[in-house]
Amino acid sequence: MEQEATRDAYGKALVELGRQNPDIVVLDADTSSSTRTNWFAKEFPDRFFNFGVAEANMLGYAAGLALAGKIPFVSSFAVFGSIRAYEQIRTSICWPNLNVKIVLTHAGISVGEDGASHQAIEDIATMRVLPNMSVIVPADANETRRAIFACCEHKGPVYIRLGRAKFPLLPDAGFEIGKARIIKPGNDISIIACGLMVFEALKASDMLGKDGISARVVNMSTIKPIDKEAIISAAKETKAIITAEEHSIIGGLGSAVCEVLSEKAPTIVKRIGIQDVFGTSGKPEELLSYFKVDAKAIYKEAITLVNRNGSI
Amino acid sequence: MDEIVSKIADTSRKMRRLIIEMLSLAGSGHPGGSLSSVEIIASLYFHIMRHNPSNLLWEDRDRFILSKGHCCPTLYAALALSGYFPMEELKTLRKLGSILQGHSDRLATPGVEMSTGSLGQGLSCAAGIALGGKLSKKDFFVFCLIGDGENQEGQVWEAAMSASHYKLDNLICFLDYNKLQIDGRVSDIMNIEPVVDKWRAFGWEVMEIDGHNIGEIIEAVDRAKEIKGKPKIIIANTIKGKGVSFIENKVEWHGVAPTKEEAERALKELE
Ligand SMILES: Cc1ncc(C[n+]2csc(CCOP(=O)(O)OP(=O)(O)O)c2C)c(N)n1
């Protein structure tokens, strides 16, 4: 199966965008070889700025560059680019509603061996709560490329969350900010997932299929603004919902889905995510099963839910 | 030159009166640091800066970023007197629905270039605009005003380091060195001295002036504009609360508005 890391797709997309649009500038804080912004730096050295280890300042510059009419793409590791500079993002970028694109890599536990300090599992929650901010978690490299182009067209602050590891490519289903996509139909249960968990959700759906359970898989790549219609149809057309994210169960995709459902279509929801603990060192695949955020966890939760509902 | 100076001195007096009136009507706000920065902001808006109140988005305008956003009454006074919005609006400072927010808000107030209020962030933004100006081959200058207490923020030094790294000679920062912050004297709370040496060590051209002397302010900026290859900081020695005897140099007056009676006394002094 063909594999590509979302950050690699980002690096390539940036270079392409840079050729098309001279207003694009790229900022990094000494992580450019990891975030792949060094590919842009190589082709456009005059439009690439390295700030060294000083993330807060970098986000302030991004605000200023946006005020001067540029389209800044700012990159770092997810922990440092989001939470380290959180108040700068809030006050200097989101409050004045500036056109800054924050694309952070190495999000989630799939960073693996680096351990808790480097595993951003609170970034979706913290970015989602900021007014004016859009939050996008692409499922694979193809969707990343499309999301990067789409966010360049969009006016206003955007956060795009990327990983580190290589992951399989899903069938290319296009991308539009704010639109979820059903990537596998089903009518017993819905799995709403984002990021690399979409792949795990598909695996879980296949496992459930063997038990005669038809599980819909929804790729909710925009966490904000969230696609309410897709959530409500899932609630109406299937009997239960599972959310799956490689992020804390507090405040992320699962919470966002529950917020919509509790007001519009109360439904039983089980949230798959990190259970309010910090990460730990290990191989990415090991960690997914250790923290019970993998296909097996989704499968088990689905079986319990379906039994509770008394169907099948 | 003398004529320019005396005109700006007149305007400064007017601005001080407006600040007192605004704050007393609002019932809250920051008189100390607002009064200490009057001559700096007046010189910028009424002589130094290239700007046009009827063309807010003019690409070639000079920019001013008030990093110490709590001193926005001074900026509001300058903007109103420049014609960015009717003088009447000054009465609405800090009131629900007002275009004049408690801290600078670029989306609310015509002429405010950047939203500020969280100290330490403005200089990075100003540097970003300066960098953007260079990339677009524009010849505008970016002015920024920071406080001495604010100068304690780590991000200010990150900004200082990067602005000289990127040789932002179109960036001119003022430090309103009034020696006081909320909790006491800057030198007691967290000393920033030797501040001239520090900025110089970060690669900036440093000048030191009397921040209430309009001639010195104008001259320093003229000189700053000529110096190429590095950013410039003008350390402006000022008096917190300048112009009102009972507010001057009193730490308690950092963030309390004058009552009606106090305002009347202050206005009398400023006649
Ligand atoms: C990050 C941040 N911390 C704390 C405050 C609260 N605060 C407002 S003004 C001020 C003191 C600022 O002192 P200085 O920069 O010297 O301002 P000035 O004396 O010119 O008013 C503080 C701590 C703030 N606005 N932002």
Coordinates of C-alpha atoms and ligand atoms in Angstrom, one line a residue:
Chain A
M1 CA 0.0 0.0 0.0
E2 CA 1.3 3.4 -1.0
Q3 CA 2.4 5.5 2.0
E4 CA 3.3 9.2 2.5
A5 CA 3.7 11.4 5.6
T6 CA 1.3 14.4 5.8
R7 CA 4.3 16.7 6.5
D8 CA 5.9 15.6 3.3
A9 CA 2.7 16.5 1.4
Y10 CA 2.9 19.8 3.2
G11 CA 6.4 20.5 2.1
K12 CA 5.6 19.8 -1.5
A13 CA 2.4 21.8 -1.5
L14 CA 4.2 24.8 0.0
V15 CA 6.8 24.7 -2.9
E16 CA 4.0 24.5 -5.4
L17 CA 2.1 27.4 -3.8
G18 CA 5.2 29.4 -3.5
R19 CA 5.6 29.2 -7.3
Q20 CA 2.1 30.4 -7.8
N21 CA 1.8 33.1 -5.3
P22 CA 4.7 35.5 -4.5
D23 CA 2.9 36.7 -1.3
I24 CA 3.5 33.4 0.4
V25 CA 6.1 33.5 3.1
V26 CA 7.2 30.7 5.4
L27 CA 8.3 30.9 9.0
D28 CA 9.9 28.2 11.1
A29 CA 11.5 28.0 14.5
D30 CA 14.5 25.7 14.0
T31 CA 12.4 22.7 12.9
S32 CA 12.4 23.2 9.2
S33 CA 14.1 20.0 8.3
S34 CA 11.3 18.1 10.3
T35 CA 8.4 20.2 9.2
R36 CA 9.7 20.1 5.6
T37 CA 9.5 23.9 5.3
N38 CA 13.2 23.6 4.3
W39 CA 12.1 22.5 0.9
F40 CA 10.4 25.9 0.5
A41 CA 13.5 27.6 2.0
K42 CA 15.7 25.9 -0.6
E43 CA 13.7 27.2 -3.6
F44 CA 12.7 30.6 -2.1
P45 CA 15.4 31.6 0.4
D46 CA 14.2 35.2 0.3
R47 CA 10.7 34.3 1.5
F48 CA 11.7 31.9 4.2
F49 CA 12.5 33.1 7.8
N50 CA 13.9 31.1 10.6
F51 CA 13.4 32.5 14.0
G52 CA 15.5 30.1 16.0
V53 CA 14.0 28.7 19.1
A54 CA 11.5 31.6 19.7
E55 CA 8.0 30.5 18.9
A56 CA 6.1 33.4 20.5
N57 CA 8.1 36.0 18.5
M58 CA 7.6 34.0 15.3
L59 CA 3.8 34.1 15.7
G60 CA 4.0 37.8 16.3
Y61 CA 6.0 38.3 13.1
A62 CA 3.4 36.2 11.3
A63 CA 0.7 38.6 12.5
G64 CA 2.8 41.6 11.3
L65 CA 3.5 40.0 7.9
A66 CA -0.2 39.3 7.4
L67 CA -0.9 43.0 8.3
A68 CA 1.6 43.9 5.5
G69 CA -0.3 41.8 3.0
K70 CA 1.7 38.6 3.0
I71 CA 0.3 35.1 3.5
P72 CA 2.5 33.6 6.2
F73 CA 2.6 29.9 6.8
V74 CA 4.1 29.2 10.2
S75 CA 5.5 25.9 11.2
S76 CA 6.9 24.1 14.1
F77 CA 6.2 21.0 16.2
A78 CA 2.6 20.9 17.3
V79 CA 3.3 21.3 21.0
F80 CA 5.6 24.4 20.6
G81 CA 3.7 26.1 17.8
S82 CA 0.4 25.8 19.5
I83 CA 0.5 25.8 23.2
R84 CA 3.9 27.4 23.7
A85 CA 2.8 30.5 21.8
Y86 CA -0.9 30.1 22.6
E87 CA -1.6 33.6 23.9
Q88 CA 0.2 35.1 20.9
I89 CA -2.0 33.1 18.6
R90 CA -5.0 34.2 20.6
T91 CA -4.3 37.9 21.0
S92 CA -2.0 38.8 18.1
I93 CA -3.6 36.6 15.4
C94 CA -7.2 35.4 16.2
W95 CA -8.5 38.5 18.0
P96 CA -7.5 40.9 15.1
N97 CA -8.5 38.1 12.7
L98 CA -5.3 38.0 10.7
N99 CA -4.6 35.8 7.7
V100 CA -2.1 33.5 9.2
K101 CA -1.8 29.8 8.5
I102 CA -0.4 27.7 11.3
V103 CA 0.7 24.3 10.1
L104 CA 2.2 22.2 12.8
T105 CA 3.7 18.8 12.5
H106 CA 4.5 15.9 14.9
A107 CA 1.1 16.2 16.5
G108 CA -0.4 13.4 18.6
I109 CA 1.2 10.3 20.2
S110 CA 2.4 9.0 16.8
V111 CA 5.5 11.1 17.4
G112 CA 6.4 8.0 19.5
E113 CA 9.7 7.7 21.1
D114 CA 10.2 11.4 22.0
G115 CA 7.6 11.0 24.7
A116 CA 5.2 13.2 26.6
S117 CA 7.0 16.6 26.1
H118 CA 6.6 16.2 22.4
Q119 CA 3.2 14.6 22.1
A120 CA 0.6 17.3 21.4
I121 CA -2.7 15.8 22.5
E122 CA -4.4 19.1 23.5
D123 CA -3.9 21.2 20.4
I124 CA -7.3 20.5 18.8
A125 CA -9.0 21.6 22.0
T126 CA -7.0 24.7 22.5
M127 CA -7.1 25.9 18.9
R128 CA -10.8 25.1 18.5
V129 CA -11.8 27.4 21.4
L130 CA -10.4 30.5 19.7
P131 CA -12.9 32.7 17.8
N132 CA -12.1 33.2 14.0
M133 CA -9.8 30.1 14.0
S134 CA -10.5 27.2 11.6
V135 CA -9.1 23.8 12.6
I136 CA -8.2 21.2 10.1
V137 CA -6.9 17.7 10.7
P138 CA -6.2 16.0 7.3
A139 CA -6.5 12.2 7.2
D140 CA -3.7 11.6 4.8
A141 CA -1.1 13.1 2.4
N142 CA -3.6 13.7 -0.4
E143 CA -6.0 15.5 1.9
T144 CA -3.2 17.5 3.4
R145 CA -2.2 18.8 -0.1
R146 CA -5.8 19.8 -0.8
A147 CA -6.2 21.4 2.7
I148 CA -3.0 23.5 2.3
F149 CA -4.3 24.9 -1.0
A150 CA -7.8 25.4 0.4
C151 CA -6.5 27.3 3.5
C152 CA -4.4 29.6 1.3
E153 CA -7.7 30.6 -0.5
H154 CA -9.5 31.1 2.8
K155 CA -9.1 34.5 4.5
G156 CA -8.4 34.3 8.2
P157 CA -6.4 32.2 10.7
V158 CA -6.2 28.5 10.1
Y159 CA -4.6 25.7 12.1
I160 CA -3.7 22.5 10.3
R161 CA -2.5 19.6 12.4
L162 CA -0.1 17.1 10.8
G163 CA 1.8 14.1 12.0
R164 CA 5.3 12.8 11.6
A165 CA 5.0 9.2 10.5
K166 CA 4.2 7.8 7.0
F167 CA 0.7 6.6 6.7
P168 CA -1.3 4.8 3.9
L169 CA -3.1 6.9 1.4
L170 CA -6.9 6.8 1.4
P171 CA -8.9 7.1 -1.8
D172 CA -8.7 10.8 -2.7
A173 CA -12.1 12.2 -1.9
G174 CA -11.4 15.9 -2.3
F175 CA -11.5 18.5 0.4
E176 CA -13.5 21.5 1.3
I177 CA -13.2 23.5 4.6
G178 CA -16.1 22.6 6.8
K179 CA -17.3 19.5 4.9
A180 CA -17.1 16.0 6.2
R181 CA -17.0 13.1 3.9
I182 CA -18.5 9.7 4.2
I183 CA -15.7 7.5 3.0
K184 CA -17.5 4.3 3.7
P185 CA -21.3 4.0 3.8
G186 CA -23.0 2.0 6.6
N187 CA -26.3 2.0 8.6
D188 CA -25.8 0.3 11.9
I189 CA -23.2 2.5 13.5
S190 CA -21.2 5.6 12.5
I191 CA -17.5 6.1 13.2
I192 CA -16.6 9.8 13.0
A193 CA -12.8 10.2 12.9
C194 CA -10.1 12.6 12.0
G195 CA -6.4 12.4 11.1
L196 CA -4.8 9.1 11.0
M197 CA -7.7 7.6 13.0
V198 CA -9.7 7.7 9.8
F199 CA -7.5 4.8 8.6
E200 CA -8.0 3.0 11.9
A201 CA -11.7 3.6 11.5
L202 CA -11.7 2.0 8.1
K203 CA -9.9 -1.0 9.4
A204 CA -12.4 -1.3 12.3
S205 CA -15.3 -1.0 9.9
D206 CA -13.9 -3.9 7.8
M207 CA -13.6 -6.0 11.0
L208 CA -17.2 -5.1 12.0
G209 CA -18.3 -6.0 8.5
K210 CA -17.2 -9.6 9.1
D211 CA -19.5 -9.7 12.1
G212 CA -22.4 -8.5 9.9
I213 CA -22.3 -5.0 11.4
S214 CA -22.4 -2.2 8.8
A215 CA -20.3 0.8 10.1
R216 CA -20.3 4.1 8.3
V217 CA -16.9 5.9 8.4
V218 CA -17.0 9.7 8.3
N219 CA -13.8 11.7 7.8
M220 CA -14.4 14.9 9.8
S221 CA -11.2 16.6 8.7
T222 CA -12.5 20.1 9.6
I223 CA -13.0 20.2 13.3
K224 CA -14.0 23.8 13.1
P225 CA -16.3 24.9 11.6
I226 CA -17.7 21.4 12.1
D227 CA -20.1 19.8 9.6
K228 CA -23.2 19.7 11.7
E229 CA -25.3 18.1 8.9
A230 CA -23.0 15.2 8.6
I231 CA -23.2 14.6 12.4
I232 CA -26.9 14.9 12.5
S233 CA -27.4 12.5 9.5
A234 CA -25.1 10.0 11.2
A235 CA -27.2 10.2 14.3
K236 CA -30.5 9.8 12.4
E237 CA -29.4 7.2 9.9
T238 CA -27.4 4.9 12.2
K239 CA -28.0 3.7 15.8
A240 CA -24.9 5.0 17.6
I241 CA -21.8 7.1 17.0
I242 CA -18.2 6.5 17.9
T243 CA -15.7 9.3 17.6
A244 CA -12.0 8.6 17.1
E245 CA -9.1 10.9 17.4
E246 CA -5.4 10.7 18.4
H247 CA -5.9 13.5 20.9
S248 CA -7.3 13.9 24.4
I249 CA -10.9 12.8 24.8
I250 CA -11.5 16.2 26.4
G251 CA -12.1 19.1 24.1
G252 CA -11.3 17.7 20.7
L253 CA -13.3 16.0 17.9
G254 CA -15.4 13.9 20.3
S255 CA -16.4 16.9 22.3
A256 CA -17.2 18.9 19.2
V257 CA -19.5 16.1 17.9
C258 CA -21.2 15.8 21.3
E259 CA -21.8 19.5 21.4
V260 CA -23.7 19.3 18.2
L261 CA -25.6 16.1 19.1
S262 CA -26.7 17.2 22.6
E263 CA -28.5 20.2 21.1
K264 CA -29.7 18.8 17.8
A265 CA -30.1 15.0 18.0
P266 CA -29.2 13.4 21.4
T267 CA -27.5 10.1 20.6
I268 CA -25.3 7.7 22.4
V269 CA -21.7 8.6 21.6
K270 CA -18.5 6.8 22.7
R271 CA -15.3 8.8 22.4
I272 CA -12.1 7.1 21.4
G273 CA -9.1 9.2 22.4
I274 CA -6.4 9.6 25.0
Q275 CA -8.0 9.2 28.4
D276 CA -6.9 12.5 30.1
V277 CA -3.3 11.4 30.6
F278 CA 0.0 12.5 29.2
G279 CA 1.8 10.5 26.5
T280 CA 4.8 8.2 27.0
S281 CA 7.7 6.9 24.9
G282 CA 7.2 4.0 22.6
K283 CA 6.8 3.1 18.9
P284 CA 3.9 4.9 17.3
E285 CA 2.0 1.6 16.5
E286 CA 2.7 0.4 20.1
L287 CA 1.3 3.6 21.5
L288 CA -1.9 3.5 19.5
S289 CA -2.7 0.2 21.0
Y290 CA -1.3 1.1 24.5
F291 CA -3.6 4.1 24.7
K292 CA -6.4 2.2 23.0
V293 CA -6.7 4.5 20.1
D294 CA -6.6 2.0 17.2
A295 CA -8.8 -0.1 15.0
K296 CA -9.2 -2.8 17.7
A297 CA -10.4 -0.3 20.3
I298 CA -12.9 1.1 17.9
Y299 CA -14.1 -2.4 17.0
K300 CA -14.6 -3.3 20.7
E301 CA -16.4 -0.2 21.5
A302 CA -18.7 -0.7 18.5
I303 CA -19.6 -4.2 19.5
T304 CA -20.5 -3.1 23.0
L305 CA -22.6 -0.2 21.7
V306 CA -24.5 -2.4 19.2
N307 CA -25.2 -5.0 21.9
R308 CA -26.4 -2.3 24.3
N309 CA -28.8 -1.1 21.6
G310 CA -30.1 -4.6 21.3
S311 CA -29.7 -4.7 17.6
I312 CA -28.1 -7.7 15.7
Chain B
M1 CA 11.4 74.0 13.7
D2 CA 10.4 76.1 16.8
E3 CA 7.0 76.6 15.3
I4 CA 6.5 72.9 14.8
V5 CA 7.6 72.2 18.3
S6 CA 5.3 74.8 19.8
K7 CA 2.4 73.5 17.7
I8 CA 3.0 69.9 19.0
A9 CA 3.4 71.2 22.5
D10 CA 0.0 72.8 22.2
T11 CA -1.5 69.6 20.8
S12 CA 0.2 67.6 23.6
R13 CA -1.6 69.8 26.2
K14 CA -4.9 69.2 24.3
M15 CA -4.3 65.5 24.3
R16 CA -3.6 65.5 28.1
R17 CA -6.9 67.2 28.6
L18 CA -8.7 64.7 26.4
I19 CA -7.1 61.8 28.2
I20 CA -8.2 63.1 31.6
E21 CA -11.7 63.7 30.3
M22 CA -12.0 60.3 28.7
L23 CA -10.7 58.4 31.7
S24 CA -12.9 60.2 34.1
L25 CA -16.0 59.6 32.0
A26 CA -15.0 56.0 31.6
G27 CA -14.4 55.6 35.3
S28 CA -11.5 53.3 34.6
G29 CA -8.3 53.1 32.6
H30 CA -4.6 54.0 32.8
P31 CA -3.6 57.6 33.3
G32 CA 0.1 57.2 34.3
G33 CA 1.5 55.6 31.2
S34 CA -0.9 57.4 28.9
L35 CA 0.3 60.8 30.1
S36 CA 4.0 59.8 29.9
S37 CA 3.7 58.9 26.2
V38 CA 1.9 62.0 25.0
E39 CA 4.8 63.9 23.4
I40 CA 6.0 60.7 21.6
I41 CA 2.6 59.9 20.1
A42 CA 1.9 63.6 19.4
S43 CA 5.2 64.0 17.5
L44 CA 4.5 60.9 15.5
Y45 CA 1.0 61.7 14.4
F46 CA 1.4 65.5 14.0
H47 CA 4.8 65.7 12.4
I48 CA 6.8 62.5 11.9
M49 CA 4.5 60.0 10.4
R50 CA 3.3 59.8 6.8
H51 CA -0.4 59.0 7.2
N52 CA -3.8 59.9 5.8
P53 CA -7.0 59.6 7.9
S54 CA -9.2 59.4 4.8
N55 CA -7.2 56.6 3.3
L56 CA -6.8 54.0 6.1
L57 CA -5.4 51.2 3.9
W58 CA -2.9 53.4 2.0
E59 CA -0.1 50.9 1.4
D60 CA 2.7 53.4 1.8
R61 CA 1.6 54.8 5.2
D62 CA 3.9 54.7 8.1
R63 CA 2.6 52.4 10.8
F64 CA 2.4 52.9 14.6
I65 CA 2.0 49.9 16.9
L66 CA 1.1 50.8 20.5
S67 CA 2.6 47.7 22.2
K68 CA 1.6 49.0 25.6
G69 CA -2.0 48.8 24.7
H70 CA -3.3 50.0 28.1
C71 CA -2.2 53.5 27.1
C72 CA -4.6 53.6 24.1
P73 CA -6.3 56.8 25.4
T74 CA -3.3 58.7 24.1
L75 CA -3.5 57.0 20.8
Y76 CA -7.3 57.6 20.6
A77 CA -6.7 61.3 21.4
A78 CA -4.2 61.6 18.5
L79 CA -6.4 59.7 16.1
A80 CA -9.5 61.8 16.9
L81 CA -7.5 65.1 16.6
S82 CA -6.1 63.7 13.3
G83 CA -9.6 63.2 12.0
Y84 CA -9.8 59.4 12.0
F85 CA -13.2 59.6 13.8
P86 CA -15.4 62.3 15.4
M87 CA -14.1 63.8 18.6
E88 CA -17.5 62.9 20.1
E89 CA -16.5 59.3 20.1
L90 CA -13.9 59.9 22.8
K91 CA -16.7 60.2 25.3
T92 CA -17.6 56.5 24.7
L93 CA -14.2 55.1 25.8
R94 CA -14.7 51.6 27.4
K95 CA -18.5 51.7 27.1
L96 CA -20.5 48.9 25.6
G97 CA -20.6 49.1 21.8
S98 CA -17.9 51.8 21.7
I99 CA -15.4 51.9 18.8
L100 CA -12.9 52.8 21.6
Q101 CA -12.2 49.6 23.5
G102 CA -10.4 49.4 26.8
H103 CA -7.3 48.1 25.0
S104 CA -6.4 48.8 21.3
D105 CA -8.6 46.8 18.9
R106 CA -7.8 47.2 15.2
L107 CA -11.2 45.9 14.1
A108 CA -13.0 48.4 16.3
T109 CA -11.1 51.7 15.8
P110 CA -10.3 53.4 12.5
G111 CA -6.6 54.1 12.5
V112 CA -5.6 51.5 15.1
E113 CA -3.1 49.3 13.3
M114 CA -2.9 46.4 15.7
S115 CA -4.8 44.9 18.6
T116 CA -2.7 45.0 21.8
G117 CA -3.1 44.8 25.5
S118 CA -1.1 41.7 26.4
L119 CA 2.3 43.2 27.0
G120 CA 5.3 42.0 25.1
Q121 CA 3.6 41.1 21.8
G122 CA 3.6 44.4 19.9
L123 CA 7.3 44.6 18.9
S124 CA 7.2 41.2 17.2
C125 CA 4.2 42.3 15.2
A126 CA 5.8 45.7 14.3
A127 CA 8.9 43.8 13.2
G128 CA 6.7 41.5 11.1
I129 CA 5.2 44.5 9.3
A130 CA 8.7 46.0 8.8
L131 CA 9.8 42.7 7.3
G132 CA 6.7 42.6 5.1
G133 CA 7.5 46.2 4.0
K134 CA 11.0 45.3 3.0
L135 CA 9.8 42.2 1.1
S136 CA 7.3 44.4 -0.9
K137 CA 10.1 47.0 -1.4
K138 CA 8.0 49.7 0.4
D139 CA 9.7 52.6 2.0
F140 CA 7.4 53.1 5.0
F141 CA 8.6 53.1 8.5
V142 CA 7.1 51.1 11.4
F143 CA 7.1 52.8 14.8
C144 CA 6.5 50.9 18.0
L145 CA 6.0 52.1 21.6
I146 CA 6.8 49.7 24.5
G147 CA 6.8 50.3 28.2
D148 CA 9.7 49.8 30.6
G149 CA 7.8 47.2 32.6
E150 CA 6.8 45.6 29.4
N151 CA 10.5 45.4 28.5
Q152 CA 10.8 42.6 31.1
E153 CA 8.8 40.3 28.8
G154 CA 11.0 37.6 27.2
Q155 CA 9.3 38.0 23.9
V156 CA 10.5 41.6 23.7
W157 CA 14.1 40.3 23.6
E158 CA 13.2 37.6 21.1
A159 CA 11.8 40.4 18.9
A160 CA 14.9 42.5 19.6
M161 CA 17.2 39.7 18.5
S162 CA 15.3 38.9 15.4
A163 CA 14.8 42.5 14.2
S164 CA 18.6 43.1 14.2
H165 CA 19.2 39.6 12.6
Y166 CA 16.8 40.7 9.8
K167 CA 18.4 44.2 9.6
L168 CA 15.1 45.9 10.0
D169 CA 16.3 49.5 9.6
N170 CA 12.7 50.5 8.8
L171 CA 11.7 49.7 12.4
I172 CA 12.0 52.5 15.1
C173 CA 11.0 51.6 18.6
F174 CA 10.4 54.0 21.5
L175 CA 10.8 52.8 25.1
D176 CA 8.7 55.0 27.4
Y177 CA 11.1 54.9 30.3
N178 CA 8.9 56.3 33.1
K179 CA 10.6 54.1 35.7
L180 CA 7.3 52.8 37.2
Q181 CA 5.1 49.7 36.7
I182 CA 2.0 48.5 38.6
D183 CA 3.7 47.1 41.7
G184 CA 6.4 49.8 42.1
R185 CA 9.6 51.0 40.6
V186 CA 10.9 49.1 37.7
S187 CA 14.3 48.9 39.3
D188 CA 12.8 47.3 42.4
I189 CA 10.4 44.9 40.7
M190 CA 12.7 43.6 38.0
N191 CA 15.5 45.9 37.0
I192 CA 16.0 46.4 33.3
E193 CA 19.3 48.3 33.6
P194 CA 21.7 48.7 32.0
V195 CA 19.0 49.0 29.4
V196 CA 21.1 51.0 26.8
D197 CA 23.8 48.3 26.9
K198 CA 21.3 45.5 26.6
W199 CA 19.6 46.9 23.5
R200 CA 23.0 47.7 22.0
A201 CA 24.2 44.2 22.7
F202 CA 21.1 42.9 20.8
G203 CA 22.3 44.8 17.7
W204 CA 20.2 47.9 17.9
E205 CA 21.2 51.5 17.4
V206 CA 20.3 53.1 20.7
M207 CA 19.6 56.7 21.5
E208 CA 18.6 58.2 24.8
I209 CA 16.5 61.4 25.0
D210 CA 14.1 63.4 27.2
G211 CA 10.8 61.9 26.1
H212 CA 8.9 65.1 26.9
N213 CA 11.2 67.2 24.7
I214 CA 9.6 67.4 21.3
G215 CA 12.7 68.8 19.6
E216 CA 14.7 65.8 20.9
I217 CA 12.1 63.3 19.8
I218 CA 12.0 64.7 16.2
E219 CA 15.7 65.0 16.0
A220 CA 16.2 61.4 17.3
V221 CA 13.8 60.1 14.7
D222 CA 15.4 62.0 11.9
R223 CA 18.7 60.6 12.9
A224 CA 17.3 57.1 13.3
K225 CA 15.9 57.2 9.8
E226 CA 19.4 57.8 8.4
I227 CA 21.0 54.8 10.1
K228 CA 21.0 51.8 7.8
G229 CA 21.3 48.1 8.4
K230 CA 19.8 47.8 11.9
P231 CA 16.7 48.6 13.9
K232 CA 16.7 51.6 16.2
I233 CA 15.4 52.2 19.7
I234 CA 14.9 55.6 21.3
I235 CA 15.0 55.3 25.1
A236 CA 12.7 58.1 26.1
N237 CA 13.2 59.2 29.7
T238 CA 9.7 60.3 30.9
I239 CA 7.7 61.0 33.9
K240 CA 4.7 58.8 34.6
G241 CA 1.6 60.9 34.8
K242 CA 3.4 63.9 33.3
G243 CA 1.5 67.1 33.3
V244 CA -0.8 66.6 36.3
S245 CA 1.0 67.4 39.6
F246 CA -0.9 64.9 41.8
I247 CA -0.6 62.1 39.3
E248 CA 3.1 62.6 38.3
N249 CA 5.4 59.9 39.4
K250 CA 2.9 58.2 41.6
V251 CA 2.7 54.4 41.3
E252 CA -0.9 54.4 42.5
W253 CA -2.0 56.3 39.4
H254 CA -1.0 53.5 37.0
G255 CA -4.5 52.2 36.5
V256 CA -7.1 54.3 38.3
A257 CA -9.3 56.9 36.7
P258 CA -9.6 60.4 38.1
T259 CA -12.9 61.2 39.8
K260 CA -14.9 64.2 38.6
E261 CA -13.3 66.5 41.1
E262 CA -9.8 65.2 40.4
A263 CA -10.4 65.6 36.7
E264 CA -11.5 69.2 37.2
R265 CA -8.3 69.9 39.2
A266 CA -6.2 68.2 36.6
L267 CA -7.9 70.2 33.7
K268 CA -7.3 73.4 35.5
E269 CA -3.6 72.6 35.7
L270 CA -3.6 71.8 32.0
E271 CA -5.3 75.1 30.9
Ligands
LIG1 C1 1.4 40.0 29.5 C2 0.8 41.0 30.5 N1 1.0 40.9 31.8 C3 0.4 41.7 32.7 C4 -0.4 42.8 32.2 C5 -1.0 43.7 33.2 N2 -0.3 45.1 33.1 C6 -0.9 46.1 32.5 S1 0.1 47.5 32.5 C7 1.3 46.7 33.4 C8 2.6 47.4 33.8 C9 3.2 47.9 32.6 O1 4.3 48.7 33.0 P1 5.0 49.6 31.9 O2 5.3 48.8 30.7 O3 6.1 50.3 32.5 O4 3.8 50.6 31.5 P2 3.6 52.1 31.8 O5 4.3 52.4 33.1 O6 4.1 52.8 30.7 O7 2.1 52.3 31.9 C10 0.9 45.4 33.7 C11 1.7 44.4 34.4 C12 -0.6 42.9 30.9 N3 -1.4 43.8 30.3 N4 0.0 42.0 30.0

